[in-house]
PDB file of C-alpha atoms in Angstrom:
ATOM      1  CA  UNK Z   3     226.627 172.638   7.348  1.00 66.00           C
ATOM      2  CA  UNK Z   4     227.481 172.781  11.209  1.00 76.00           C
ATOM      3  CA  UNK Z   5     224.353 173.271  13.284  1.00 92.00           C
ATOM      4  CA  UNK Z   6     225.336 177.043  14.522  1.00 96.00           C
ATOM      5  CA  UNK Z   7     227.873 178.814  12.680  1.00 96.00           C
ATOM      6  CA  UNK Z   8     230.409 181.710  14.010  1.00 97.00           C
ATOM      7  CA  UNK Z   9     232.257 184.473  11.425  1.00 96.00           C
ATOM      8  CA  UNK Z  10     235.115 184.916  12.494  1.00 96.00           C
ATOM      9  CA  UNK Z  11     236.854 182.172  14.573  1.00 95.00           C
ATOM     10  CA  UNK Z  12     239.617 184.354  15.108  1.00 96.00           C
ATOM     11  CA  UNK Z  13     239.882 188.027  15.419  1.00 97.00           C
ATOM     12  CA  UNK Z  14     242.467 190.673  16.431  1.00 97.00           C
ATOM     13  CA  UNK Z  15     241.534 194.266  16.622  1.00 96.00           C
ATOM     14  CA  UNK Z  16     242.712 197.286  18.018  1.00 96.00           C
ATOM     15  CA  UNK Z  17     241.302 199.525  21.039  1.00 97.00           C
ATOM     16  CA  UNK Z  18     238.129 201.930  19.250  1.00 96.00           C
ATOM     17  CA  UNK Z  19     237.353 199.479  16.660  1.00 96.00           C
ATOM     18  CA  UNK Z  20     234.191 198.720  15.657  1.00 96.00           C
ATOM     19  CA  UNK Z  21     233.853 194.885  15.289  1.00 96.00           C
ATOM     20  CA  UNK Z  22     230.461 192.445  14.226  1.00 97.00           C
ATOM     21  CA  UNK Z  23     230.547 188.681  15.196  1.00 98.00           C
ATOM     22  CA  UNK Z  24     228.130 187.114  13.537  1.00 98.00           C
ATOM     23  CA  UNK Z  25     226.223 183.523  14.053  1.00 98.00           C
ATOM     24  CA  UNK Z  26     223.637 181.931  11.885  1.00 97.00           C
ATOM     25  CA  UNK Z  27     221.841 178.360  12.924  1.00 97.00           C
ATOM     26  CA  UNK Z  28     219.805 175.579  10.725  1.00 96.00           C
ATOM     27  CA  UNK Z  29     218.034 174.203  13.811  1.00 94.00           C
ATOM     28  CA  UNK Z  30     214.779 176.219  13.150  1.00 93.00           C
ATOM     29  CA  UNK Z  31     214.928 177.468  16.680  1.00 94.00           C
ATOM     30  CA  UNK Z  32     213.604 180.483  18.157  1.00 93.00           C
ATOM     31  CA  UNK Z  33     216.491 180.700  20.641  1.00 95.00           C
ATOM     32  CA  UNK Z  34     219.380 182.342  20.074  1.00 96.00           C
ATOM     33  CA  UNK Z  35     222.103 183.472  23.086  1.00 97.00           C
ATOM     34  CA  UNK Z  36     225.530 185.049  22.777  1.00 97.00           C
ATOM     35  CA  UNK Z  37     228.072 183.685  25.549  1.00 97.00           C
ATOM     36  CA  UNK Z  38     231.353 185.555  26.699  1.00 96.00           C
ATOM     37  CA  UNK Z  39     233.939 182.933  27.675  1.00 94.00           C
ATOM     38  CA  UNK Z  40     236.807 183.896  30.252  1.00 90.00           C
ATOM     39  CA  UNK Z  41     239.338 181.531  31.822  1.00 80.00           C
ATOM     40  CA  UNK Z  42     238.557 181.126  35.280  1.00 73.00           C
ATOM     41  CA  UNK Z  43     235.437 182.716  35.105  1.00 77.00           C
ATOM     42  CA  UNK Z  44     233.201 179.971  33.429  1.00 84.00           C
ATOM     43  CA  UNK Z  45     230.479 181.267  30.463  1.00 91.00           C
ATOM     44  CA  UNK Z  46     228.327 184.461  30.815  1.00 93.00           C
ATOM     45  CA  UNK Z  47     225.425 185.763  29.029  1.00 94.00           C
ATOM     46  CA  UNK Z  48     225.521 188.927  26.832  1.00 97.00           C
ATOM     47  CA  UNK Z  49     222.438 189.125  25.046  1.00 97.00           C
ATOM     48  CA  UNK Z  50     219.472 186.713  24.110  1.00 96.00           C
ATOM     49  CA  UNK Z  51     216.638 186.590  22.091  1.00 96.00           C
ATOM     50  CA  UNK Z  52     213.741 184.427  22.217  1.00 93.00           C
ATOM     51  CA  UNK Z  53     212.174 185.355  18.465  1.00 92.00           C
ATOM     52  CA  UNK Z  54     212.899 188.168  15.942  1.00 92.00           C
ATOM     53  CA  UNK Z  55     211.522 191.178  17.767  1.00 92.00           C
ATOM     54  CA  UNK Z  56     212.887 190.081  21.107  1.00 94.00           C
ATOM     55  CA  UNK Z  57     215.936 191.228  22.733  1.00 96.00           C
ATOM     56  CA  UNK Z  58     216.928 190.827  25.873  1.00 95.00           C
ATOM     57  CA  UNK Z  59     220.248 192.082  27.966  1.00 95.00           C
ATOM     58  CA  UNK Z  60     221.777 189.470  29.725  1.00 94.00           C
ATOM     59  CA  UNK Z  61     224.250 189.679  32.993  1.00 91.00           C
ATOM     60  CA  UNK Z  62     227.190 191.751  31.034  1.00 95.00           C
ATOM     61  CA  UNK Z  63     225.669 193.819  28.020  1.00 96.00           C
ATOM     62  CA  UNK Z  64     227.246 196.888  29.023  1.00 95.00           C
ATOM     63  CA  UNK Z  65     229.557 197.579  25.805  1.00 95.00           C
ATOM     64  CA  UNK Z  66     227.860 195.633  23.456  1.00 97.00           C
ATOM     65  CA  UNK Z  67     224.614 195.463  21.167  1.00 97.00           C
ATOM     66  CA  UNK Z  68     222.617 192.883  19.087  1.00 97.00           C
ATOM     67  CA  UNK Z  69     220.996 192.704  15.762  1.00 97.00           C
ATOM     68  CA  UNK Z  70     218.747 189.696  15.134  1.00 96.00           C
ATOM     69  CA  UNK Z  71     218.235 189.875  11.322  1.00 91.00           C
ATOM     70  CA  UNK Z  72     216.226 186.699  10.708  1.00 94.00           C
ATOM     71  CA  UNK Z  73     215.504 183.792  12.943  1.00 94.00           C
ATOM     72  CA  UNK Z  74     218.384 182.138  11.372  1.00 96.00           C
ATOM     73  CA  UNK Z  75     220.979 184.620  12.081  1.00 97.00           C
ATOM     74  CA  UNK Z  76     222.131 186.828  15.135  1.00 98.00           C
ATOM     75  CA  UNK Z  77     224.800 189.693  15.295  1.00 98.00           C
ATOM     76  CA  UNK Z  78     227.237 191.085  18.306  1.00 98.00           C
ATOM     77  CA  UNK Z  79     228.573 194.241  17.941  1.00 97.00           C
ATOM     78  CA  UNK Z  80     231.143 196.026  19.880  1.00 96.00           C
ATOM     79  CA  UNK Z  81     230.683 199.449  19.382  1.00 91.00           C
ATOM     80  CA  UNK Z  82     234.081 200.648  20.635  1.00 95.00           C
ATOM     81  CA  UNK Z  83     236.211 197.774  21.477  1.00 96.00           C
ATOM     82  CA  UNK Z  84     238.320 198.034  25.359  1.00 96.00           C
ATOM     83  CA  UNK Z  85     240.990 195.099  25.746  1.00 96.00           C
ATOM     84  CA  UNK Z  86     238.804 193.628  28.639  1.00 94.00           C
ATOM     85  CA  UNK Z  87     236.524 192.571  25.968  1.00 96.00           C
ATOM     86  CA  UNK Z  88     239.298 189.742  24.795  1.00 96.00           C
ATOM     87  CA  UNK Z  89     237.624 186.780  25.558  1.00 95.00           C
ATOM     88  CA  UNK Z  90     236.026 183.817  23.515  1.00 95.00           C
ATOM     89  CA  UNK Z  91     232.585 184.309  22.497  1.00 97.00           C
ATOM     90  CA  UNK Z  92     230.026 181.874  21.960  1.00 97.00           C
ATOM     91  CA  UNK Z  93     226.630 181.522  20.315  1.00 97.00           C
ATOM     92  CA  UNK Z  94     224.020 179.243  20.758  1.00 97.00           C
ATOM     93  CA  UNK Z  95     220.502 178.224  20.116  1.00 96.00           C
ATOM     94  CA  UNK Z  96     217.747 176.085  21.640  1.00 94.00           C
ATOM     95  CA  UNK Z  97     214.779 174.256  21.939  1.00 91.00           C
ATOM     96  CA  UNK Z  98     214.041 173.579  25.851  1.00 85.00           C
ATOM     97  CA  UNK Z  99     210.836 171.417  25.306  1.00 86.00           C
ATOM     98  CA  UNK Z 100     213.008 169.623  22.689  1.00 88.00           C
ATOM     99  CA  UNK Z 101     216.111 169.786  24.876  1.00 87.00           C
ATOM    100  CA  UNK Z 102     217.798 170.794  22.743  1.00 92.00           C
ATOM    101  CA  UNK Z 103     220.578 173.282  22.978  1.00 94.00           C
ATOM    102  CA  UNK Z 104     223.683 173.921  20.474  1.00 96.00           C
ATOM    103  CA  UNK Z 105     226.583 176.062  20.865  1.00 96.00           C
ATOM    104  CA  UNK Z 106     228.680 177.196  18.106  1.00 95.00           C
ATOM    105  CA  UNK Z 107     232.686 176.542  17.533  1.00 94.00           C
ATOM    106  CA  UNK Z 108     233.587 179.929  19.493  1.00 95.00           C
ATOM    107  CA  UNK Z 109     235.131 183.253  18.096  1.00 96.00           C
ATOM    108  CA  UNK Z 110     238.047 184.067  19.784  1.00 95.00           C
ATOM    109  CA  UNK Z 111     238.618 187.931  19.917  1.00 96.00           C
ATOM    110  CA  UNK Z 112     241.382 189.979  20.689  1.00 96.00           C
ATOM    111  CA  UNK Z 113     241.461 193.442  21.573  1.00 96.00           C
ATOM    112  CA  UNK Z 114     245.389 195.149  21.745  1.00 95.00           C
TER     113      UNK Z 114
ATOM    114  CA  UNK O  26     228.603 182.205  47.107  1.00 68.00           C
ATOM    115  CA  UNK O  27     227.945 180.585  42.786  1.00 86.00           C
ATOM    116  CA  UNK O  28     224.535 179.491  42.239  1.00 92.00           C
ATOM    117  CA  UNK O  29     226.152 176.756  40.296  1.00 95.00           C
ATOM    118  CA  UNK O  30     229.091 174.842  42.010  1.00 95.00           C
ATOM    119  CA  UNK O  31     231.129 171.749  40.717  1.00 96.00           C
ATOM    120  CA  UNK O  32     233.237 169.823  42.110  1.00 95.00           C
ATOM    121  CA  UNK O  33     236.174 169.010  41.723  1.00 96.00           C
ATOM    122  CA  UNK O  34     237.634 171.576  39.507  1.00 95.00           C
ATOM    123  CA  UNK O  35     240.225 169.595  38.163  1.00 96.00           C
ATOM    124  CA  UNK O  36     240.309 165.970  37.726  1.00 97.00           C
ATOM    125  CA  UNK O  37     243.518 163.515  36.546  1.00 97.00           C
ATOM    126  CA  UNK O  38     242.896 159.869  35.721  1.00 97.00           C
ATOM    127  CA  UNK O  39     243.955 156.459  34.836  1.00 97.00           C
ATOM    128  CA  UNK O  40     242.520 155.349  31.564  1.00 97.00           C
ATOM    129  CA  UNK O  41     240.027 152.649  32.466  1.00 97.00           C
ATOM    130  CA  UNK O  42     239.050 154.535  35.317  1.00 97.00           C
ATOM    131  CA  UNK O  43     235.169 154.984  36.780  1.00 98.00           C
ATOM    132  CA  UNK O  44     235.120 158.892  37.209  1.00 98.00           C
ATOM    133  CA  UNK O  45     232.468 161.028  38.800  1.00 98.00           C
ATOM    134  CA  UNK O  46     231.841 164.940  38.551  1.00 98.00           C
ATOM    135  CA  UNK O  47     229.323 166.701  40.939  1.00 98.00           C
ATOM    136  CA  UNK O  48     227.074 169.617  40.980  1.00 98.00           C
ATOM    137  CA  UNK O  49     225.160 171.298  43.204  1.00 97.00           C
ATOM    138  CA  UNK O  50     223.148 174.587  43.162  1.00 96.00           C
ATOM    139  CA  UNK O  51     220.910 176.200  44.866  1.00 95.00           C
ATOM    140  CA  UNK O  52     218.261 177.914  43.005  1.00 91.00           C
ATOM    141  CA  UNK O  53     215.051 175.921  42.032  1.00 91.00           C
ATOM    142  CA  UNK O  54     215.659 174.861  38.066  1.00 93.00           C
ATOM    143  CA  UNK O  55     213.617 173.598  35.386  1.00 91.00           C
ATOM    144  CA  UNK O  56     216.422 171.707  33.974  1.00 93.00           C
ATOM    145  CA  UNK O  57     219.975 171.187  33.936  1.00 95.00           C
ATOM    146  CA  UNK O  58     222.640 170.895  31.259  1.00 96.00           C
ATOM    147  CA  UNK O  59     225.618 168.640  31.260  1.00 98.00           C
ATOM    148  CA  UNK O  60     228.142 169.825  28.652  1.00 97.00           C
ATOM    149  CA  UNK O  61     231.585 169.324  27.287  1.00 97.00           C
ATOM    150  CA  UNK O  62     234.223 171.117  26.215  1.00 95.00           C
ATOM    151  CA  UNK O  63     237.304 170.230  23.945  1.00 89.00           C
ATOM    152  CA  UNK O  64     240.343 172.533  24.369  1.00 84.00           C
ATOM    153  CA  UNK O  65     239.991 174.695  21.653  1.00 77.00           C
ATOM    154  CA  UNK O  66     236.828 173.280  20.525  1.00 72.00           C
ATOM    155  CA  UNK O  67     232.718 173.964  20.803  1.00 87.00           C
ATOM    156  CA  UNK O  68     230.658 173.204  23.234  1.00 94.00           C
ATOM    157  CA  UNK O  69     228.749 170.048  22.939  1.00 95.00           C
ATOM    158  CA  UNK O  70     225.777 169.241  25.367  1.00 95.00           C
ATOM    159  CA  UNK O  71     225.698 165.907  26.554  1.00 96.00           C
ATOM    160  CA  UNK O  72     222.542 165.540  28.607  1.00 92.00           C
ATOM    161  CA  UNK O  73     219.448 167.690  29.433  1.00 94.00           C
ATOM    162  CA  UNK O  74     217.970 166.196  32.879  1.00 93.00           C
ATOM    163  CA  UNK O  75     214.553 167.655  34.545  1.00 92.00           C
ATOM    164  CA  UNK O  76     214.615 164.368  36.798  1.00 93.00           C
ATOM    165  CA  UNK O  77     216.210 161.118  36.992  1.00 94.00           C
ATOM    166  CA  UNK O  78     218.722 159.273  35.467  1.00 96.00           C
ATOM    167  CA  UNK O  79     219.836 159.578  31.418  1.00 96.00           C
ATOM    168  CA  UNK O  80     222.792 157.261  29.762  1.00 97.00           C
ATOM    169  CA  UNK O  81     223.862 157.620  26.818  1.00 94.00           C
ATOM    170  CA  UNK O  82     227.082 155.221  25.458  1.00 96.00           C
ATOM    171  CA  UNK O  83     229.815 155.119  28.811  1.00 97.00           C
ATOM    172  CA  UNK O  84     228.396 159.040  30.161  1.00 97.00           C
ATOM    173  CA  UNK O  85     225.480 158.110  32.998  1.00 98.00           C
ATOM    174  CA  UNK O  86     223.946 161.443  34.218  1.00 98.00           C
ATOM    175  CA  UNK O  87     221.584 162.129  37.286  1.00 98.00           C
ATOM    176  CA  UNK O  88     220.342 164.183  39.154  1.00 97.00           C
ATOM    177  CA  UNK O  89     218.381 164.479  42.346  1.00 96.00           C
ATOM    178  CA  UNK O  90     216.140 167.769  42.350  1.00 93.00           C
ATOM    179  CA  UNK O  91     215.187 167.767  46.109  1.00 93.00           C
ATOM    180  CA  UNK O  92     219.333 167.486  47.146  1.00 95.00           C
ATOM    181  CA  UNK O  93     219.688 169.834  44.354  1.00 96.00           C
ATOM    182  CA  UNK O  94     222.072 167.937  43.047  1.00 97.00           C
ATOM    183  CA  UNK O  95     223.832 166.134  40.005  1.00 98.00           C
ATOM    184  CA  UNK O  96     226.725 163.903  38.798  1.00 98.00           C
ATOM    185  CA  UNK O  97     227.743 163.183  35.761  1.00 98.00           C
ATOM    186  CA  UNK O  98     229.524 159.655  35.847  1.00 98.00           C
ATOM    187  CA  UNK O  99     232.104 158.241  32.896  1.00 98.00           C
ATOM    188  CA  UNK O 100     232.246 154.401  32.617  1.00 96.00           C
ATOM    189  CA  UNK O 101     236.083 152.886  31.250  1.00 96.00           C
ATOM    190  CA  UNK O 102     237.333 156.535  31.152  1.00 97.00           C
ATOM    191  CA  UNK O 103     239.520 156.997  27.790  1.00 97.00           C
ATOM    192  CA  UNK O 104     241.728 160.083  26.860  1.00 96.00           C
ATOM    193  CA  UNK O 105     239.278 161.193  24.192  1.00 95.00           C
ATOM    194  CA  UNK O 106     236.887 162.134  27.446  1.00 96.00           C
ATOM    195  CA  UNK O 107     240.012 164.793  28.138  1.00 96.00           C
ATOM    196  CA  UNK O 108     238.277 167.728  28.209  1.00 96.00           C
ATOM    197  CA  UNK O 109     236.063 170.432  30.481  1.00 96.00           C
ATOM    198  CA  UNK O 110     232.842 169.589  31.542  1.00 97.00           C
ATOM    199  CA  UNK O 111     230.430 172.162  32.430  1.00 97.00           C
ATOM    200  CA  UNK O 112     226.824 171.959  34.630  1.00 97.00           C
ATOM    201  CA  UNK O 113     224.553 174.815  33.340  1.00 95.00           C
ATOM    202  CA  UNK O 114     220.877 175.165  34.908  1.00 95.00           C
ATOM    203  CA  UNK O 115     218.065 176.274  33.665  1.00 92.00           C
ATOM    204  CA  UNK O 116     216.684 178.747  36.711  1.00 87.00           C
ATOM    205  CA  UNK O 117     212.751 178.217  37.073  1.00 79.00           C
ATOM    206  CA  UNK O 118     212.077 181.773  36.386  1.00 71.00           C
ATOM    207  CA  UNK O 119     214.566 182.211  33.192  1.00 69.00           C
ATOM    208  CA  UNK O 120     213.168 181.098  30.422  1.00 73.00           C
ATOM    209  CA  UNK O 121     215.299 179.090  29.158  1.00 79.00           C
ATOM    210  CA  UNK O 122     218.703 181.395  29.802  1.00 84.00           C
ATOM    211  CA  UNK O 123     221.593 178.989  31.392  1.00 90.00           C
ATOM    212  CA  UNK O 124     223.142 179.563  34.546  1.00 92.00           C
ATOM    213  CA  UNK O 125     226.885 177.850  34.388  1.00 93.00           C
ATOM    214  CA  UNK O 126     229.086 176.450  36.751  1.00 93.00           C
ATOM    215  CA  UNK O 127     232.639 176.985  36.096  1.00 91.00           C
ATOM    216  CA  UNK O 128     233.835 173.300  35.237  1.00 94.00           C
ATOM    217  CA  UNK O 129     235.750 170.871  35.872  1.00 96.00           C
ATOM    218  CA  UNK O 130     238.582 170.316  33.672  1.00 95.00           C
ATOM    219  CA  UNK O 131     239.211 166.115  33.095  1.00 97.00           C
ATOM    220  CA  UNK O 132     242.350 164.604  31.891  1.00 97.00           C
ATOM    221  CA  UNK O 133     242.481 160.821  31.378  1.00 97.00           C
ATOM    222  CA  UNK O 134     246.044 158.942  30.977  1.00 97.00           C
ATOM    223  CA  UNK O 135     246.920 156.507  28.631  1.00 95.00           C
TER     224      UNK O 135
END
């Protein structure tokens, strides 16, 4: 099994849909981050959580919520999906005193 | 002004070649990432550096935390290194969230 693991890769959706990308890790980390990629714009962070019962908003949260089910596994939701959410999303986890830090494969979304 | 800039942005070389890709910030880190980026792939981190030098295979990292700087050097450059690299620091007072820089995108020639 990859180390962090994105459902779905690929995604097309329509403005007002609700839509869940979800990420689960085997790393045992605490750690877990989701990542909006656009081109031009490098990686920014959405939402993070440092254990279970943490959540944090990150620089762009507006639109979007979180769900951290287990340690292994963390949700993104977009409520209402706008076409300025098309991007490629990313989730990660970490260790820092391990340095370690995985990303997962990416779920490319697209919202018409 | 980016708290995380890299230079350059975009990179072409001769397979064989010795390159070099910089980054500077200017926010006091704990640590900083060097990661890479296939086109259409993950995202794969390289090196974590708090100080010093790291090598690992022909990818040397450093980085020099009172010039608040770092550069990530590739040794006999092939075209498998084609790809984006990205600097991403960890900000003293973050946790362990990752500031990024936008990246440098690397294309070797046959």
């Amino acid at each position: 099994d990859a180390d962090v693991t994105q459902t779905p890769r690929n995604r097309i959706t329509k403005t007002g849909k609700r839509i869940m990308l979800e990420c689960s890790q085997t790393k045992g980390h605490d750690r877990m981050y989701w990542y909006r990629q656009d081109p031009g714009l490098g990686l920014q962070l959405i939402y993070y959580s440092f254990d279970v019962k943490d959540i944090n908003k990150g620089e762009i949260s507006d639109g979007y919520s979180v769900s951290r089910q287990a340690q292994a596994k963390f949700s993104l939701s977009l409520e209402s999906a706008i076409p300025n959410q098309t991007a490629l999303y990313f989730c990660a986890t970490s260790d820092p005193f391990k340095g370690e830090l995985f990303f997962g494969e990416g779920s490319r979304l697209t919202v018409l | 002004k980016n708290e995380v800039e890299q230079s350059p942005q975009n990179l072409t070389a001769q397979e064989g070649e010795f390159i070099t890709i910089n980054c500077s910030y200017s926010v006091g880190i704990s640590a900083l990432h060097w990661l890479q980026q296939h086109p259409g792939g993950g995202i794969v981190s390289l090196f974590m550096l708090s100080s010093g030098k790291k090598k690992h295979g022909r990818l040397i990292a450093t980085i020099n935390i009172q010039e608040k700087h770092s550069s990530l050097h590739i040794t006999a450059s092939h075209p498998r290194d084609s790809a984006v690299y990205i600097c991403a620091v960890i900000k003293g007072t973050s946790g362990s969230r990752l500031t990024f820089g936008e990246g440098t995108q690397l294309t070797v020639n046959p």
